[in-house]
Amino acid sequence: MIDRIAGAVIFMVSVSAVWVARDYKAGFGDPLGPALFPQMVAAAAALLSLGLILRPDPNPDAQPLPAFIRQAFTLAVLVGYVLLLEPLGFPLSTMLGTACLALLFGAEPKKAGVTGVAVGVSLYLIFDNLLGLPLPLAPATFG
């Protein structure tokens, strides 16, 4: 039953994302438009969620408490990442988010930090320099 509930929730969120993204507009000459990528991801999520609805696990096991707590912390890290993206800038917030997720998945602190730095810097360079997508580099100024 929980698979069907999760599938239904994911399906509703995905359909909503497709609906909202249709109004995205670009101020520059992007031939495909900014709505394409979020709509593709949301459509894929909607299709996969149908698998949860139509073919749920017949004998789902209950999550042990440590796994549930780790999932809650993962969700908190992802929400924090979104909230800190503009104030801290893309590279720093990505470094922190990646390092926190690596720690949650059992990485040693030093390796989590190195991974965070590598992911934050490399994704910024890929998106900003190679793909030409402007991202906030430095923390936003307050005042």
Tab-separated table of N, CA and C in Angstrom, residues 31-98:
chain	number	residue	atom	x	y	z
A	31	PRO	N	16.899	28.011	-28.003
A	31	PRO	CA	15.929	27.495	-28.968
A	31	PRO	C	14.914	26.517	-28.370
A	32	LEU	N	15.303	25.755	-27.371
A	32	LEU	CA	14.386	24.790	-26.772
A	32	LEU	C	13.586	25.383	-25.616
A	33	GLY	N	14.107	26.420	-25.012
A	33	GLY	CA	13.418	27.053	-23.902
A	33	GLY	C	13.781	26.431	-22.566
A	34	PRO	N	13.607	27.186	-21.498
A	34	PRO	CA	14.002	26.704	-20.173
A	34	PRO	C	13.051	25.663	-19.602
A	35	ALA	N	11.890	25.474	-20.212
A	35	ALA	CA	10.905	24.526	-19.682
A	35	ALA	C	11.221	23.083	-20.052
A	36	LEU	N	12.067	22.859	-21.038
A	36	LEU	CA	12.288	21.505	-21.544
A	36	LEU	C	12.865	20.566	-20.491
A	37	PHE	N	13.939	20.971	-19.827
A	37	PHE	CA	14.588	20.067	-18.883
A	37	PHE	C	13.690	19.718	-17.699
A	38	PRO	N	13.090	20.697	-16.996
A	38	PRO	CA	12.220	20.302	-15.887
A	38	PRO	C	11.028	19.466	-16.341
A	39	GLN	N	10.517	19.716	-17.525
A	39	GLN	CA	9.403	18.919	-18.019
A	39	GLN	C	9.838	17.487	-18.337
A	40	MET	N	11.039	17.317	-18.881
A	40	MET	CA	11.543	15.970	-19.166
A	40	MET	C	11.729	15.174	-17.875
A	41	VAL	N	12.330	15.802	-16.868
A	41	VAL	CA	12.557	15.117	-15.593
A	41	VAL	C	11.218	14.773	-14.932
A	42	ALA	N	10.295	15.723	-14.943
A	42	ALA	CA	8.985	15.490	-14.320
A	42	ALA	C	8.201	14.415	-15.067
A	43	ALA	N	8.284	14.403	-16.386
A	43	ALA	CA	7.578	13.374	-17.158
A	43	ALA	C	8.159	11.995	-16.878
A	44	ALA	N	9.474	11.899	-16.768
A	44	ALA	CA	10.102	10.614	-16.434
A	44	ALA	C	9.681	10.158	-15.035
A	45	ALA	N	9.667	11.087	-14.089
A	45	ALA	CA	9.234	10.742	-12.730
A	45	ALA	C	7.781	10.281	-12.721
A	46	ALA	N	6.940	10.939	-13.511
A	46	ALA	CA	5.524	10.545	-13.575
A	46	ALA	C	5.391	9.139	-14.137
A	47	LEU	N	6.148	8.827	-15.186
A	47	LEU	CA	6.078	7.483	-15.764
A	47	LEU	C	6.572	6.420	-14.786
A	48	LEU	N	7.667	6.715	-14.107
A	48	LEU	CA	8.201	5.750	-13.146
A	48	LEU	C	7.275	5.585	-11.944
A	49	SER	N	6.600	6.666	-11.557
A	49	SER	CA	5.669	6.565	-10.431
A	49	SER	C	4.492	5.652	-10.765
A	50	LEU	N	4.140	5.582	-12.044
A	50	LEU	CA	3.073	4.671	-12.443
A	50	LEU	C	3.466	3.215	-12.168
A	51	GLY	N	4.761	2.925	-12.257
A	51	GLY	CA	5.245	1.591	-11.910
A	51	GLY	C	4.996	1.265	-10.445
A	52	LEU	N	5.186	2.260	-9.575
A	52	LEU	CA	4.895	2.049	-8.155
A	52	LEU	C	3.403	1.835	-7.912
A	53	ILE	N	2.597	2.535	-8.676
A	53	ILE	CA	1.146	2.416	-8.493
A	53	ILE	C	0.632	1.088	-9.035
A	54	LEU	N	1.091	0.718	-10.218
A	54	LEU	CA	0.558	-0.467	-10.886
A	54	LEU	C	1.208	-1.778	-10.433
A	55	ARG	N	2.469	-1.716	-10.006
A	55	ARG	CA	3.169	-2.936	-9.590
A	55	ARG	C	3.900	-2.716	-8.272
A	56	PRO	N	3.170	-2.553	-7.187
A	56	PRO	CA	3.825	-2.331	-5.889
A	56	PRO	C	4.523	-3.597	-5.388
A	57	ASP	N	5.411	-3.418	-4.444
A	57	ASP	CA	6.090	-4.552	-3.813
A	57	ASP	C	5.048	-5.350	-3.024
A	58	PRO	N	4.927	-6.654	-3.293
A	58	PRO	CA	3.887	-7.423	-2.598
A	58	PRO	C	4.157	-7.616	-1.110
A	59	ASN	N	5.413	-7.607	-0.699
A	59	ASN	CA	5.766	-7.799	0.715
A	59	ASN	C	6.754	-6.730	1.170
A	60	PRO	N	6.321	-5.478	1.289
A	60	PRO	CA	7.267	-4.433	1.690
A	60	PRO	C	7.677	-4.601	3.152
A	61	ASP	N	8.940	-4.388	3.402
A	61	ASP	CA	9.453	-4.439	4.771
A	61	ASP	C	9.418	-3.044	5.366
A	62	ALA	N	9.117	-2.957	6.639
A	62	ALA	CA	9.129	-1.669	7.325
A	62	ALA	C	10.568	-1.187	7.450
A	63	GLN	N	10.745	0.104	7.304
A	63	GLN	CA	12.070	0.698	7.437
A	63	GLN	C	12.485	0.690	8.908
A	64	PRO	N	13.722	0.290	9.198
A	64	PRO	CA	14.188	0.426	10.581
A	64	PRO	C	14.365	1.909	10.916
A	65	LEU	N	14.298	2.236	12.181
A	65	LEU	CA	14.360	3.634	12.609
A	65	LEU	C	15.618	4.360	12.128
A	66	PRO	N	16.828	3.762	12.183
A	66	PRO	CA	18.005	4.489	11.681
A	66	PRO	C	17.896	4.861	10.198
A	67	ALA	N	17.310	3.996	9.401
A	67	ALA	CA	17.150	4.306	7.976
A	67	ALA	C	16.162	5.457	7.796
A	68	PHE	N	15.092	5.446	8.556
A	68	PHE	CA	14.110	6.527	8.481
A	68	PHE	C	14.741	7.860	8.894
A	69	ILE	N	15.537	7.843	9.935
A	69	ILE	CA	16.209	9.072	10.399
A	69	ILE	C	17.180	9.576	9.335
A	70	ARG	N	17.928	8.661	8.712
A	70	ARG	CA	18.861	9.052	7.644
A	70	ARG	C	18.111	9.663	6.469
A	71	GLN	N	16.951	9.107	6.134
A	71	GLN	CA	16.136	9.670	5.056
A	71	GLN	C	15.644	11.066	5.417
A	72	ALA	N	15.237	11.258	6.665
A	72	ALA	CA	14.777	12.580	7.104
A	72	ALA	C	15.914	13.599	7.037
A	73	PHE	N	17.119	13.208	7.453
A	73	PHE	CA	18.268	14.110	7.363
A	73	PHE	C	18.631	14.405	5.906
A	74	THR	N	18.508	13.418	5.034
A	74	THR	CA	18.777	13.638	3.613
A	74	THR	C	17.810	14.670	3.049
A	75	LEU	N	16.542	14.534	3.384
A	75	LEU	CA	15.551	15.512	2.947
A	75	LEU	C	15.874	16.896	3.498
A	76	ALA	N	16.301	16.962	4.758
A	76	ALA	CA	16.664	18.249	5.363
A	76	ALA	C	17.860	18.878	4.641
A	77	VAL	N	18.849	18.064	4.267
A	77	VAL	CA	20.013	18.581	3.533
A	77	VAL	C	19.577	19.130	2.178
A	78	LEU	N	18.702	18.425	1.485
A	78	LEU	CA	18.250	18.880	0.166
A	78	LEU	C	17.441	20.174	0.265
A	79	VAL	N	16.592	20.279	1.269
A	79	VAL	CA	15.826	21.517	1.467
A	79	VAL	C	16.771	22.656	1.841
A	80	GLY	N	17.731	22.366	2.720
A	80	GLY	CA	18.718	23.379	3.087
A	80	GLY	C	19.535	23.836	1.899
A	81	TYR	N	19.886	22.912	1.019
A	81	TYR	CA	20.642	23.258	-0.189
A	81	TYR	C	19.867	24.261	-1.037
A	82	VAL	N	18.595	23.996	-1.230
A	82	VAL	CA	17.768	24.901	-2.038
A	82	VAL	C	17.682	26.275	-1.380
A	83	LEU	N	17.523	26.297	-0.068
A	83	LEU	CA	17.383	27.573	0.643
A	83	LEU	C	18.689	28.357	0.684
A	84	LEU	N	19.822	27.673	0.668
A	84	LEU	CA	21.120	28.347	0.765
A	84	LEU	C	21.768	28.632	-0.583
A	85	LEU	N	21.146	28.199	-1.663
A	85	LEU	CA	21.746	28.343	-2.986
A	85	LEU	C	22.028	29.800	-3.338
A	86	GLU	N	21.062	30.669	-3.175
A	86	GLU	CA	21.291	32.083	-3.496
A	86	GLU	C	22.131	32.797	-2.445
A	87	PRO	N	21.834	32.643	-1.151
A	87	PRO	CA	22.633	33.385	-0.170
A	87	PRO	C	24.114	33.001	-0.153
A	88	LEU	N	24.435	31.730	-0.366
A	88	LEU	CA	25.834	31.296	-0.301
A	88	LEU	C	26.504	31.194	-1.664
A	89	GLY	N	25.740	31.177	-2.726
A	89	GLY	CA	26.295	30.974	-4.056
A	89	GLY	C	26.315	29.495	-4.387
A	90	PHE	N	26.374	29.188	-5.674
A	90	PHE	CA	26.300	27.802	-6.121
A	90	PHE	C	27.459	26.937	-5.638
A	91	PRO	N	28.715	27.365	-5.821
A	91	PRO	CA	29.812	26.465	-5.436
A	91	PRO	C	29.817	26.121	-3.942
A	92	LEU	N	29.660	27.111	-3.078
A	92	LEU	CA	29.726	26.864	-1.639
A	92	LEU	C	28.541	26.019	-1.159
A	93	SER	N	27.339	26.350	-1.612
A	93	SER	CA	26.184	25.563	-1.171
A	93	SER	C	26.262	24.134	-1.708
A	94	THR	N	26.779	23.955	-2.924
A	94	THR	CA	26.934	22.614	-3.481
A	94	THR	C	28.007	21.835	-2.729
A	95	MET	N	29.085	22.511	-2.356
A	95	MET	CA	30.123	21.856	-1.559
A	95	MET	C	29.556	21.363	-0.231
A	96	LEU	N	28.826	22.233	0.456
A	96	LEU	CA	28.247	21.863	1.750
A	96	LEU	C	27.214	20.747	1.610
A	97	GLY	N	26.342	20.868	0.628
A	97	GLY	CA	25.314	19.858	0.430
A	97	GLY	C	25.903	18.501	0.088
A	98	THR	N	26.890	18.484	-0.801
A	98	THR	CA	27.517	17.223	-1.196
A	98	THR	C	28.264	16.596	-0.030
